[in-house]
């Protein structure tokens, strides 16, 4: 901490203090106003202190203000020795959520789309020789180059950031990167927006935002491509198993017509918000990942949401 000192002994007075004149009484302890001068870096400062049993006691916040470190209450007394005194907690800024469509462990030569919680972000890799990032058809894509680890950091226009670390293993395929980019482009803008809206709803209701799960994304898209207009329990369970997700899940489906593509995510989200059962599925707290699928066909839009629930069982497993 900063090189500053006091010329008195500090302590802590705990208890309900009743002040009367120059004397305070707390749990049978008598505290009198101290007349000792207090110096900071050789300069005398004004600070209220009490003498108890031959020791001087002052408020911690007064010390922080005099010396130049922050003291505030946030689930207890917090001391930030590297921040100037304000007496209040620092403003909390939400980070950007970013995940890799195919997970965080990839083979060399493989590609994976990046799912970013907010639009308009830029992306950079800590080591392009291991993982480089490219903007393909408007979407950020990670393309692995060589074994190792690299962190991809995304930055929003307002300066907020988020990151994902990708581990690259040897002996990977050489072609899927382009295939992944092409597949992701299919309705991915709608799918990304829908994930953002769902996570905003979860956050607003006090539950954690969910990372994108590749298996659940694949299962949701496979189901939406079937253009079901009502739930098919066996087919849905089998699609999740076939995608590689080994646990139970929650699932939402909505189908609508007459809605432009740019409004599809908002419309699907509103449909689920306005249905108590669908809303409860969106905000279940015991989930570990999310996947969505969107298919447009014949003027209709089919939207699936699947949330993984690792503490439950898939009945068709």
Tab-separated table of C-alpha atoms in Angstrom, residues 11-270:
chain	number	residue	atom	x	y	z
A	11	UNK	CA	-7.724	-0.427	16.919
A	12	UNK	CA	-11.382	-1.297	16.431
A	13	UNK	CA	-14.303	-0.443	18.656
A	14	UNK	CA	-17.203	-2.832	18.225
A	15	UNK	CA	-20.619	-2.447	19.834
A	16	UNK	CA	-23.534	-0.100	20.091
A	17	UNK	CA	-22.097	3.253	21.047
A	18	UNK	CA	-24.092	5.959	22.799
A	19	UNK	CA	-22.474	9.335	22.382
A	20	UNK	CA	-22.951	11.947	25.034
A	21	UNK	CA	-20.689	14.963	25.228
A	22	UNK	CA	-17.092	13.874	24.966
A	23	UNK	CA	-17.611	10.360	26.310
A	24	UNK	CA	-19.033	7.215	24.701
A	25	UNK	CA	-20.115	4.010	26.406
A	26	UNK	CA	-20.075	0.653	24.606
A	27	UNK	CA	-20.551	-2.706	26.319
A	28	UNK	CA	-19.199	-1.331	29.576
A	29	UNK	CA	-16.178	0.290	27.928
A	30	UNK	CA	-15.616	4.011	28.451
A	31	UNK	CA	-14.375	5.924	25.420
A	32	UNK	CA	-13.374	9.560	25.660
A	33	UNK	CA	-12.617	11.948	22.821
A	34	UNK	CA	-8.882	11.897	22.198
A	35	UNK	CA	-6.976	15.172	22.241
A	36	UNK	CA	-3.889	13.655	20.613
A	37	UNK	CA	-2.898	15.293	17.289
A	38	UNK	CA	-2.970	13.045	14.227
A	39	UNK	CA	-0.469	13.379	11.382
A	40	UNK	CA	-0.396	11.911	7.880
A	41	UNK	CA	2.973	12.217	6.118
A	42	UNK	CA	4.011	14.819	8.644
A	43	UNK	CA	0.922	16.966	8.075
A	44	UNK	CA	-1.623	17.312	10.870
A	45	UNK	CA	-5.158	16.258	9.875
A	46	UNK	CA	-8.512	16.642	11.562
A	47	UNK	CA	-9.978	13.313	12.518
A	48	UNK	CA	-12.301	12.274	15.316
A	49	UNK	CA	-10.587	9.762	17.601
A	50	UNK	CA	-11.489	8.138	20.895
A	51	UNK	CA	-9.182	7.095	23.680
A	52	UNK	CA	-9.946	3.683	25.126
A	53	UNK	CA	-7.618	2.021	27.576
A	54	UNK	CA	-4.722	4.187	26.495
A	55	UNK	CA	-5.209	3.542	22.753
A	56	UNK	CA	-6.625	5.837	20.083
A	57	UNK	CA	-9.481	4.536	17.885
A	58	UNK	CA	-10.735	6.143	14.684
A	59	UNK	CA	-13.234	5.230	12.000
A	60	UNK	CA	-11.782	3.099	9.231
A	61	UNK	CA	-13.467	5.277	6.609
A	62	UNK	CA	-11.724	8.339	8.052
A	63	UNK	CA	-8.382	6.599	7.691
A	64	UNK	CA	-9.178	5.700	4.100
A	65	UNK	CA	-10.162	9.267	3.317
A	66	UNK	CA	-7.020	10.687	4.936
A	67	UNK	CA	-4.560	8.186	3.493
A	68	UNK	CA	-6.195	7.634	0.113
A	69	UNK	CA	-7.668	4.142	-0.111
A	70	UNK	CA	-11.294	3.168	-0.550
A	71	UNK	CA	-13.468	1.739	2.219
A	72	UNK	CA	-17.070	0.735	1.608
A	73	UNK	CA	-19.758	-1.711	2.654
A	74	UNK	CA	-20.725	-4.549	0.315
A	75	UNK	CA	-21.646	-7.762	2.086
A	76	UNK	CA	-19.136	-6.731	4.722
A	77	UNK	CA	-16.418	-4.099	5.052
A	78	UNK	CA	-14.417	-3.879	1.820
A	79	UNK	CA	-10.985	-2.235	1.615
A	80	UNK	CA	-9.433	-1.442	-1.768
A	81	UNK	CA	-5.888	-0.254	-1.135
A	82	UNK	CA	-5.282	0.666	-4.797
A	83	UNK	CA	-8.362	2.842	-5.299
A	84	UNK	CA	-8.917	6.416	-4.081
A	85	UNK	CA	-11.444	6.934	-1.307
A	86	UNK	CA	-15.071	7.335	-2.356
A	87	UNK	CA	-16.895	5.533	0.447
A	88	UNK	CA	-18.950	3.621	-2.113
A	89	UNK	CA	-18.554	0.356	-3.997
A	90	UNK	CA	-17.125	0.611	-7.503
A	91	UNK	CA	-19.640	0.489	-10.304
A	92	UNK	CA	-20.194	-3.006	-11.625
A	93	UNK	CA	-19.986	-3.477	-15.374
A	94	UNK	CA	-21.463	-6.481	-17.077
A	95	UNK	CA	-18.983	-8.470	-19.116
A	96	UNK	CA	-19.731	-9.709	-22.607
A	97	UNK	CA	-20.536	-13.419	-22.771
A	98	UNK	CA	-18.677	-15.246	-25.505
A	99	UNK	CA	-18.491	-18.966	-26.202
A	100	UNK	CA	-17.296	-21.300	-28.910
A	101	UNK	CA	-20.005	-23.109	-30.869
A	102	UNK	CA	-18.007	-26.345	-30.902
A	103	UNK	CA	-16.659	-26.049	-27.369
A	104	UNK	CA	-13.334	-24.891	-25.991
A	105	UNK	CA	-11.218	-27.904	-26.969
A	106	UNK	CA	-10.673	-28.190	-30.721
A	107	UNK	CA	-8.377	-30.058	-33.067
A	108	UNK	CA	-5.760	-28.287	-35.144
A	109	UNK	CA	-7.259	-27.253	-38.466
A	110	UNK	CA	-10.782	-27.088	-37.038
A	111	UNK	CA	-13.069	-24.068	-37.019
A	112	UNK	CA	-15.801	-22.954	-34.653
A	113	UNK	CA	-18.190	-20.034	-34.734
A	114	UNK	CA	-18.150	-17.656	-31.786
A	115	UNK	CA	-21.444	-16.937	-30.045
A	116	UNK	CA	-21.284	-13.394	-28.645
A	117	UNK	CA	-23.950	-12.098	-26.282
A	118	UNK	CA	-24.135	-8.649	-27.882
A	119	UNK	CA	-23.831	-7.422	-31.461
A	120	UNK	CA	-21.232	-4.998	-32.765
A	121	UNK	CA	-18.245	-6.473	-30.926
A	122	UNK	CA	-14.714	-6.806	-32.247
A	123	UNK	CA	-12.621	-9.929	-31.601
A	124	UNK	CA	-8.878	-10.524	-31.254
A	125	UNK	CA	-6.794	-13.587	-30.424
A	126	UNK	CA	-3.960	-13.556	-27.903
A	127	UNK	CA	-1.965	-15.835	-30.219
A	128	UNK	CA	-3.037	-15.960	-33.888
A	129	UNK	CA	-0.406	-18.626	-34.524
A	130	UNK	CA	-2.544	-20.986	-32.420
A	131	UNK	CA	-6.061	-19.613	-33.011
A	132	UNK	CA	-6.899	-16.821	-35.374
A	133	UNK	CA	-10.258	-15.070	-35.600
A	134	UNK	CA	-12.031	-14.074	-38.793
A	135	UNK	CA	-15.298	-12.379	-39.573
A	136	UNK	CA	-17.134	-14.706	-41.944
A	137	UNK	CA	-20.485	-13.578	-43.358
A	138	UNK	CA	-20.867	-11.182	-40.438
A	139	UNK	CA	-20.017	-13.721	-37.712
A	140	UNK	CA	-16.792	-14.159	-35.774
A	141	UNK	CA	-15.145	-17.528	-36.319
A	142	UNK	CA	-12.197	-19.135	-34.529
A	143	UNK	CA	-9.854	-21.078	-36.790
A	144	UNK	CA	-7.268	-23.267	-35.093
A	145	UNK	CA	-3.725	-23.325	-36.452
A	146	UNK	CA	-1.467	-25.297	-34.119
A	147	UNK	CA	-1.546	-27.052	-30.716
A	148	UNK	CA	-1.594	-24.777	-27.674
A	149	UNK	CA	-3.897	-22.320	-25.964
A	150	UNK	CA	-5.140	-18.915	-27.029
A	151	UNK	CA	-7.628	-16.506	-25.504
A	152	UNK	CA	-10.086	-14.692	-27.727
A	153	UNK	CA	-11.247	-11.363	-26.338
A	154	UNK	CA	-14.301	-9.561	-27.650
A	155	UNK	CA	-14.866	-5.865	-27.021
A	156	UNK	CA	-18.153	-4.009	-27.220
A	157	UNK	CA	-18.366	-0.433	-28.529
A	158	UNK	CA	-18.735	0.841	-24.940
A	159	UNK	CA	-15.500	-0.862	-23.853
A	160	UNK	CA	-16.912	-3.877	-22.029
A	161	UNK	CA	-15.112	-7.115	-22.753
A	162	UNK	CA	-15.481	-10.863	-22.557
A	163	UNK	CA	-13.221	-13.756	-23.410
A	164	UNK	CA	-13.014	-17.456	-24.097
A	165	UNK	CA	-9.891	-19.604	-23.959
A	166	UNK	CA	-9.546	-22.310	-26.591
A	167	UNK	CA	-7.273	-25.312	-26.264
A	168	UNK	CA	-6.013	-26.750	-29.545
A	169	UNK	CA	-5.015	-30.376	-29.784
A	170	UNK	CA	-2.982	-31.991	-32.549
A	171	UNK	CA	-4.133	-34.210	-35.423
A	172	UNK	CA	-7.307	-32.414	-36.364
A	173	UNK	CA	-9.155	-32.256	-39.675
A	174	UNK	CA	-8.192	-29.690	-42.242
A	175	UNK	CA	-11.564	-28.782	-43.749
A	176	UNK	CA	-14.346	-28.261	-41.187
A	177	UNK	CA	-13.502	-24.597	-40.612
A	178	UNK	CA	-15.193	-23.503	-43.822
A	179	UNK	CA	-18.032	-25.953	-43.301
A	180	UNK	CA	-18.644	-24.629	-39.820
A	181	UNK	CA	-18.774	-21.046	-41.053
A	182	UNK	CA	-21.279	-21.971	-43.749
A	183	UNK	CA	-23.508	-23.901	-41.345
A	184	UNK	CA	-23.446	-21.141	-38.775
A	185	UNK	CA	-24.594	-18.605	-41.344
A	186	UNK	CA	-27.944	-20.406	-41.675
A	187	UNK	CA	-30.270	-18.241	-39.550
A	188	UNK	CA	-27.423	-17.646	-37.081
A	189	UNK	CA	-28.288	-13.975	-36.677
A	190	UNK	CA	-31.779	-14.938	-35.484
A	191	UNK	CA	-30.380	-17.701	-33.281
A	192	UNK	CA	-27.815	-15.411	-31.682
A	193	UNK	CA	-30.414	-12.740	-30.992
A	194	UNK	CA	-32.749	-15.312	-29.465
A	195	UNK	CA	-29.998	-16.547	-27.136
A	196	UNK	CA	-29.284	-12.946	-26.112
A	197	UNK	CA	-32.951	-12.322	-25.309
A	198	UNK	CA	-33.263	-15.531	-23.295
A	199	UNK	CA	-30.134	-14.753	-21.279
A	200	UNK	CA	-31.374	-11.220	-20.638
A	201	UNK	CA	-34.586	-12.706	-19.267
A	202	UNK	CA	-32.646	-15.112	-17.055
A	203	UNK	CA	-30.475	-12.315	-15.716
A	204	UNK	CA	-33.494	-10.092	-15.035
A	205	UNK	CA	-35.009	-12.932	-13.009
A	206	UNK	CA	-31.936	-13.577	-10.898
A	207	UNK	CA	-30.570	-16.717	-12.558
A	208	UNK	CA	-27.289	-17.187	-14.354
A	209	UNK	CA	-26.923	-16.637	-18.075
A	210	UNK	CA	-26.229	-19.824	-19.997
A	211	UNK	CA	-23.303	-20.606	-22.286
A	212	UNK	CA	-24.021	-21.953	-25.731
A	213	UNK	CA	-23.757	-25.736	-25.929
A	214	UNK	CA	-22.814	-27.176	-29.312
A	215	UNK	CA	-24.776	-30.399	-28.823
A	216	UNK	CA	-27.920	-28.535	-27.790
A	217	UNK	CA	-27.533	-26.124	-30.704
A	218	UNK	CA	-27.323	-29.078	-33.084
A	219	UNK	CA	-30.318	-30.804	-31.501
A	220	UNK	CA	-32.453	-27.652	-31.543
A	221	UNK	CA	-31.628	-26.966	-35.188
A	222	UNK	CA	-32.295	-30.574	-36.189
A	223	UNK	CA	-35.727	-30.353	-34.551
A	224	UNK	CA	-36.645	-27.000	-36.048
A	225	UNK	CA	-35.683	-28.375	-39.459
A	226	UNK	CA	-38.382	-31.026	-38.969
A	227	UNK	CA	-40.923	-28.175	-38.942
A	228	UNK	CA	-42.918	-29.608	-36.062
A	229	UNK	CA	-45.895	-27.509	-34.997
A	230	UNK	CA	-46.325	-29.359	-31.683
A	231	UNK	CA	-44.027	-31.300	-29.380
A	232	UNK	CA	-42.912	-34.784	-30.392
A	233	UNK	CA	-41.509	-36.105	-27.118
A	234	UNK	CA	-39.710	-39.195	-28.391
A	235	UNK	CA	-38.178	-37.432	-31.383
A	236	UNK	CA	-37.038	-34.531	-29.201
A	237	UNK	CA	-35.431	-36.829	-26.645
A	238	UNK	CA	-33.705	-38.836	-29.360
A	239	UNK	CA	-32.436	-35.681	-31.075
A	240	UNK	CA	-30.779	-34.565	-27.838
A	241	UNK	CA	-29.207	-38.020	-27.339
A	242	UNK	CA	-28.007	-38.143	-30.936
A	243	UNK	CA	-26.388	-34.711	-30.561
A	244	UNK	CA	-24.266	-35.995	-27.682
A	245	UNK	CA	-25.884	-34.298	-24.681
A	246	UNK	CA	-26.178	-37.056	-22.033
A	247	UNK	CA	-28.694	-35.590	-19.568
A	248	UNK	CA	-32.273	-34.388	-19.347
A	249	UNK	CA	-33.375	-31.034	-20.703
A	250	UNK	CA	-36.074	-28.390	-20.873
A	251	UNK	CA	-37.552	-27.506	-24.230
A	252	UNK	CA	-39.657	-24.745	-25.802
A	253	UNK	CA	-41.249	-24.659	-29.254
A	254	UNK	CA	-43.088	-21.873	-31.031
A	255	UNK	CA	-44.323	-21.595	-34.617
A	256	UNK	CA	-45.698	-18.449	-36.260
A	257	UNK	CA	-46.391	-16.898	-39.644
A	258	UNK	CA	-46.382	-13.393	-41.066
A	259	UNK	CA	-43.279	-12.204	-39.177
A	260	UNK	CA	-40.246	-10.767	-40.954
A	261	UNK	CA	-36.914	-12.476	-40.367
A	262	UNK	CA	-35.523	-9.448	-38.527
A	263	UNK	CA	-38.376	-9.691	-35.996
A	264	UNK	CA	-38.406	-13.475	-35.600
A	265	UNK	CA	-36.232	-13.730	-32.480
A	266	UNK	CA	-38.201	-11.027	-30.683
A	267	UNK	CA	-41.504	-12.660	-31.620
A	268	UNK	CA	-40.419	-16.116	-30.451
A	269	UNK	CA	-39.121	-14.675	-27.187
A	270	UNK	CA	-42.357	-12.778	-26.570
